[in-house]
Coordinates of C-alpha atoms in Angstrom, one line a residue:
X1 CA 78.1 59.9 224.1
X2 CA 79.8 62.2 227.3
X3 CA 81.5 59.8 229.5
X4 CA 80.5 59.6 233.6
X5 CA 83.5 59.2 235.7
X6 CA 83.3 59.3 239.4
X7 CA 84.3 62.3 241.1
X8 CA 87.8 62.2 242.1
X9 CA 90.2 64.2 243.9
X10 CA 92.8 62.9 242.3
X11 CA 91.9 63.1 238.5
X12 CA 89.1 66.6 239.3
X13 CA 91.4 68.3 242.3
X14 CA 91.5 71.1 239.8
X15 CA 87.7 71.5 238.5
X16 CA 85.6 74.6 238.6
X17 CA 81.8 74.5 238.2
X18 CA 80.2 77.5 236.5
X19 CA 76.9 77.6 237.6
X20 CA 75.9 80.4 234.7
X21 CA 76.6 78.2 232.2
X22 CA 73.8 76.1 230.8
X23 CA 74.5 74.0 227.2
X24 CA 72.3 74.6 224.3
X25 CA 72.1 71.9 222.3
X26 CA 68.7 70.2 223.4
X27 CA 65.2 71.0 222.1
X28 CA 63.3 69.0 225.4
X29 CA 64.7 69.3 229.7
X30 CA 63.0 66.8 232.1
X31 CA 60.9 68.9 234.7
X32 CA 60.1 67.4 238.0
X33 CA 56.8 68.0 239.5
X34 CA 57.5 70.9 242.1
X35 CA 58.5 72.7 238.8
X36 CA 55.7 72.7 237.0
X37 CA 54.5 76.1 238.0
X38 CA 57.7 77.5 237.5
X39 CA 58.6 76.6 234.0
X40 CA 55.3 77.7 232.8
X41 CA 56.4 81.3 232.9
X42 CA 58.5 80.7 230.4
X43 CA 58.0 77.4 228.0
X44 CA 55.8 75.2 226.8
X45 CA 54.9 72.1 228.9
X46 CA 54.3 68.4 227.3
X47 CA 54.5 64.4 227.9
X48 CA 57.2 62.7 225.6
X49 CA 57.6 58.7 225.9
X50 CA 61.1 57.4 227.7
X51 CA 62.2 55.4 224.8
X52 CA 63.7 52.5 227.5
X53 CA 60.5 52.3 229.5
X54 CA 57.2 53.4 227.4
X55 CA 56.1 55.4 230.1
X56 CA 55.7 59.4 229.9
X57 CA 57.8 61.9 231.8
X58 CA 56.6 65.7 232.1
X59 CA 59.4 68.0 229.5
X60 CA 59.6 71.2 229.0
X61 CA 60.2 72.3 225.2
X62 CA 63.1 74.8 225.0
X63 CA 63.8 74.8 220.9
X64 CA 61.3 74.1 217.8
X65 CA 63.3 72.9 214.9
X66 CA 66.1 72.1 215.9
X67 CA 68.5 70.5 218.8
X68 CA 69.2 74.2 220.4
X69 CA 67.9 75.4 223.6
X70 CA 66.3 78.9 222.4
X71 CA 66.8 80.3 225.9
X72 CA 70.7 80.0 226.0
X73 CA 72.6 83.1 224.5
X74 CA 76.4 82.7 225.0
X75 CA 76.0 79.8 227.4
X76 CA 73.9 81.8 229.6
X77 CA 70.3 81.1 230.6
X78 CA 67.7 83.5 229.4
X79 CA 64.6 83.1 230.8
X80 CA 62.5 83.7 234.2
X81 CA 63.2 80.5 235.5
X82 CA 65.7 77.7 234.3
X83 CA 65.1 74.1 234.7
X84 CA 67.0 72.5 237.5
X85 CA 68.0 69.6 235.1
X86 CA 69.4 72.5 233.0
X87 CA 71.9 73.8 236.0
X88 CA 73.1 70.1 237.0
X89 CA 73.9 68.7 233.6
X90 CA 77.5 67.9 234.2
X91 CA 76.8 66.0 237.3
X92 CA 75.0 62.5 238.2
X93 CA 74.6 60.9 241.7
X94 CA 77.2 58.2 241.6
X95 CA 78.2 56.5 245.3
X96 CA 81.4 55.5 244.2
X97 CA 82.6 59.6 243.8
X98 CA 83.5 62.2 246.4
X99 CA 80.6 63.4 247.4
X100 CA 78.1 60.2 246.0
X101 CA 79.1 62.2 242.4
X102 CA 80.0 61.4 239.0
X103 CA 81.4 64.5 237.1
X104 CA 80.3 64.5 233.0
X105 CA 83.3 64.7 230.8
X106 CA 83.1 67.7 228.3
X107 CA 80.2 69.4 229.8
X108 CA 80.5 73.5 229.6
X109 CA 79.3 74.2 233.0
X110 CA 83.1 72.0 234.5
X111 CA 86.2 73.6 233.8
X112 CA 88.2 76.2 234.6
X113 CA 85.8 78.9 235.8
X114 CA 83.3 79.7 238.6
X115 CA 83.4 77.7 242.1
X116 CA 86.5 75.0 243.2
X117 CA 85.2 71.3 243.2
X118 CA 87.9 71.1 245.9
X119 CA 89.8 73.5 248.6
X120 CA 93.2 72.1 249.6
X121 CA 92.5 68.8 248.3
X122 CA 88.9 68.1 249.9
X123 CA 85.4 68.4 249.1
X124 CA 84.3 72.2 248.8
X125 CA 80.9 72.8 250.3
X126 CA 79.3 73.4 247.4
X127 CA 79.3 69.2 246.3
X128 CA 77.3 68.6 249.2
X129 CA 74.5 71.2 247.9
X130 CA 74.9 69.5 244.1
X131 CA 74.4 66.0 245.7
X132 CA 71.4 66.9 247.6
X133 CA 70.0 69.2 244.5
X134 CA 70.0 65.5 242.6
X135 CA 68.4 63.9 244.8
X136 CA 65.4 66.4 245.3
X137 CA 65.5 66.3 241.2
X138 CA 65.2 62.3 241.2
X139 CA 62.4 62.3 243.5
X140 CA 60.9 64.9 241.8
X141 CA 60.8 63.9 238.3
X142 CA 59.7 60.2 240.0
X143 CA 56.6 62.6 241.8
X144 CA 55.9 63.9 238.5
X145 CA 56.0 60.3 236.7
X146 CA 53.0 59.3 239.4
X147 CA 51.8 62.3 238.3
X148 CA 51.5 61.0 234.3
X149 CA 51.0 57.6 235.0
X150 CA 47.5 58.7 237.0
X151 CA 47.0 60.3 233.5
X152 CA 47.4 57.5 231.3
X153 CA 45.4 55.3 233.6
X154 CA 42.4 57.2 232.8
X155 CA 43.3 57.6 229.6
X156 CA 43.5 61.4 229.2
X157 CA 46.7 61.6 226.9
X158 CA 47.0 62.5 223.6
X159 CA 49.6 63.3 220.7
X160 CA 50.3 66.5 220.2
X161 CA 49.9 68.1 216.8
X162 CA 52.2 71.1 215.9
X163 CA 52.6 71.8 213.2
X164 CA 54.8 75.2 212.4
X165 CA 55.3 76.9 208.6
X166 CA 58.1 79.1 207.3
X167 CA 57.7 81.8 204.9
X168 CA 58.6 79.5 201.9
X169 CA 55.7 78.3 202.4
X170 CA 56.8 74.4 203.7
X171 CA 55.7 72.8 206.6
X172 CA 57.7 71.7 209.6
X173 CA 56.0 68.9 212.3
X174 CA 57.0 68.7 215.8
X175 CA 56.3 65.1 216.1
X176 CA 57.2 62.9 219.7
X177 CA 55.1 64.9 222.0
X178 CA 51.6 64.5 223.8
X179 CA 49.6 66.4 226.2
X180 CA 46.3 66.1 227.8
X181 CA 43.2 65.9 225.7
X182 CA 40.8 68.4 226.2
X183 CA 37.7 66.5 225.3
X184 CA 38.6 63.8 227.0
X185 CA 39.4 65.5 230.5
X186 CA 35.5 66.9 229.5
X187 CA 33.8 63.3 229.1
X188 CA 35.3 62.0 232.7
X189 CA 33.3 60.6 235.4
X190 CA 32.4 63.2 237.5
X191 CA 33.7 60.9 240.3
X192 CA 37.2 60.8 238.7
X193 CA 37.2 64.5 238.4
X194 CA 36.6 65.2 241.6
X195 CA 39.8 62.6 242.7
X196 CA 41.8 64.1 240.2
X197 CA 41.1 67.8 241.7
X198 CA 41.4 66.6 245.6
X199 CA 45.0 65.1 244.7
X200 CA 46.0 68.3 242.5
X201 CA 46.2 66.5 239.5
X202 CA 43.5 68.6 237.8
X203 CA 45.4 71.9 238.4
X204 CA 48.1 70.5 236.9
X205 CA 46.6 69.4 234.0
X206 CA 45.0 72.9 233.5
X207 CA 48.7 74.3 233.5
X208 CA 49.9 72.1 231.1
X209 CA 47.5 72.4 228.6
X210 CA 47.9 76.4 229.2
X211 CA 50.9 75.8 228.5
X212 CA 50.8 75.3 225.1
X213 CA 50.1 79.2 224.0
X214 CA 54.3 79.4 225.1
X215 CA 55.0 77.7 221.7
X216 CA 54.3 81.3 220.2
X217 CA 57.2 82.1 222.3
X218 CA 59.6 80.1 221.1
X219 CA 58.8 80.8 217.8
X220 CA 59.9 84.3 218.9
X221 CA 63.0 83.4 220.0
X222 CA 63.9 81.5 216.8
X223 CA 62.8 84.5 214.4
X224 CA 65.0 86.6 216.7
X225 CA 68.0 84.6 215.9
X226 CA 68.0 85.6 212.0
X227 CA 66.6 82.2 210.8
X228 CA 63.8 81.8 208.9
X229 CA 60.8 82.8 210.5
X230 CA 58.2 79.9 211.2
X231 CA 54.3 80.8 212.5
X232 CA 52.2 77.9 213.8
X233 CA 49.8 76.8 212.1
X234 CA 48.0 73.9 214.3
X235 CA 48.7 73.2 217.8
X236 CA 46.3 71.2 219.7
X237 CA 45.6 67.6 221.3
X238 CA 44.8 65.2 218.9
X239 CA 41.8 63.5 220.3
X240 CA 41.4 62.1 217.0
X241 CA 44.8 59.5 217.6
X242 CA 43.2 57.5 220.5
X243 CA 44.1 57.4 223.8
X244 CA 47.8 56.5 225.8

């Protein structure tokens, strides 16, 4: 596990931050809710359970198989828009660090490259705009949280089933995510569809699950890398699992 120290000027005086470079090795990035029409330009958009709290938070999935974001190619971000979790990975909000920061040992985007954490021994400008990036990314991912939990509470969510095959003929499951269920958004009160729609809710709902043709994109992405190619063979709520 990466350690979190506090920024300090002592022990980080000589820190770059590289805003181009984004780490690959994640399959899922926590979107918050302001995102939501953003990433679905590019990726797929589900539910996966917090594994502390059992409640849902709103991920985008950036890699199939395996623990590799498909969209980074040498470190950089390919794609029309990148997660902001994705371009503040080596940083958390910390009050006891320059800046109310805590700097991630070992992540790719702090080094030696890009933009000084610190001019002449004090705070570059550019910790101000990381601090206040976090913030607007806490309050957003707790936005789109509200978002889910309205979700659950009618019981609309449902494991997803994808299910992807190779050319050797084997199967490979993406098990751990969940999206809405189609049939159940259908048999809703026409009074709770209507509350849904006036708080945005239902739009958002409609882009998740339209979400879901992205996975063909991904599978792109992997064939393109010289692996084995996988085709998807299900891919759909599966109302059949009961309702979360």
């Amino acid at each position: 596990m990466s350690r979190v120290r506090p920024l300090d000027r002592a022990e980080h005086g000589s820190l770059h931050f590289d805003r181009t470079v984004v780490g690959p090795a994640q399959r899922l990035v926590q979107i918050g809710l302001s995102e939501l029409a953003l990433a679905v330009a590019d990726m797929p958009l589900c539910l996966a359970k917090d594994a502390t709290t059992g409640r849902f938070n709103l991920v985008a999935l950036v890699g199939l198989v395996e623990p590799v974001n498909l969209f980074v190619h040498d470190r950089r971000f390919h794609g029309t828009y990148c997660p902001r979790a994705l371009q503040l990975t080596g940083f958390r909000l910390d009050r006891n660090g320059v800046a109310g920061l805590a700097v991630v040992d070992g992540d790719p985007a702090i080094g030696s490259t890009g933009d000084p954490l610190f001019r002449d021994g004090e705070p570059a400008p550019l910790l101000a705009g990381i601090a206040a990036a976090l913030e607007h990314l806490v309050a957003d991912i707790g936005a789109a949280r509200d978002l889910v939990d309205g979700y659950a509470a009618l019981r609309l969510i449902r494991p997803l089933h994808l299910v992807l095959q190779g050319d050797d003929g084997k199967e490979q499951v993406i098990d751990g995510l969940y999206t809405i269920g189609t049939e159940a958004l259908m048999q809703l009160p026409a009074d709770d569809v209507v509350r849904l729609h006036r708080s945005g809710a239902l739009a958002s709902a409609a882009v998740l699950t339209a979400s879901l043709a992205q996975v063909e994109r991904l599978c792109q992405l992997h064939n393109a890398r010289g692996r084995q190619p996988l085709r998807i063979t299900r891919l759909s709520p599966d109302d059949g699992l009961g309702a979360f």
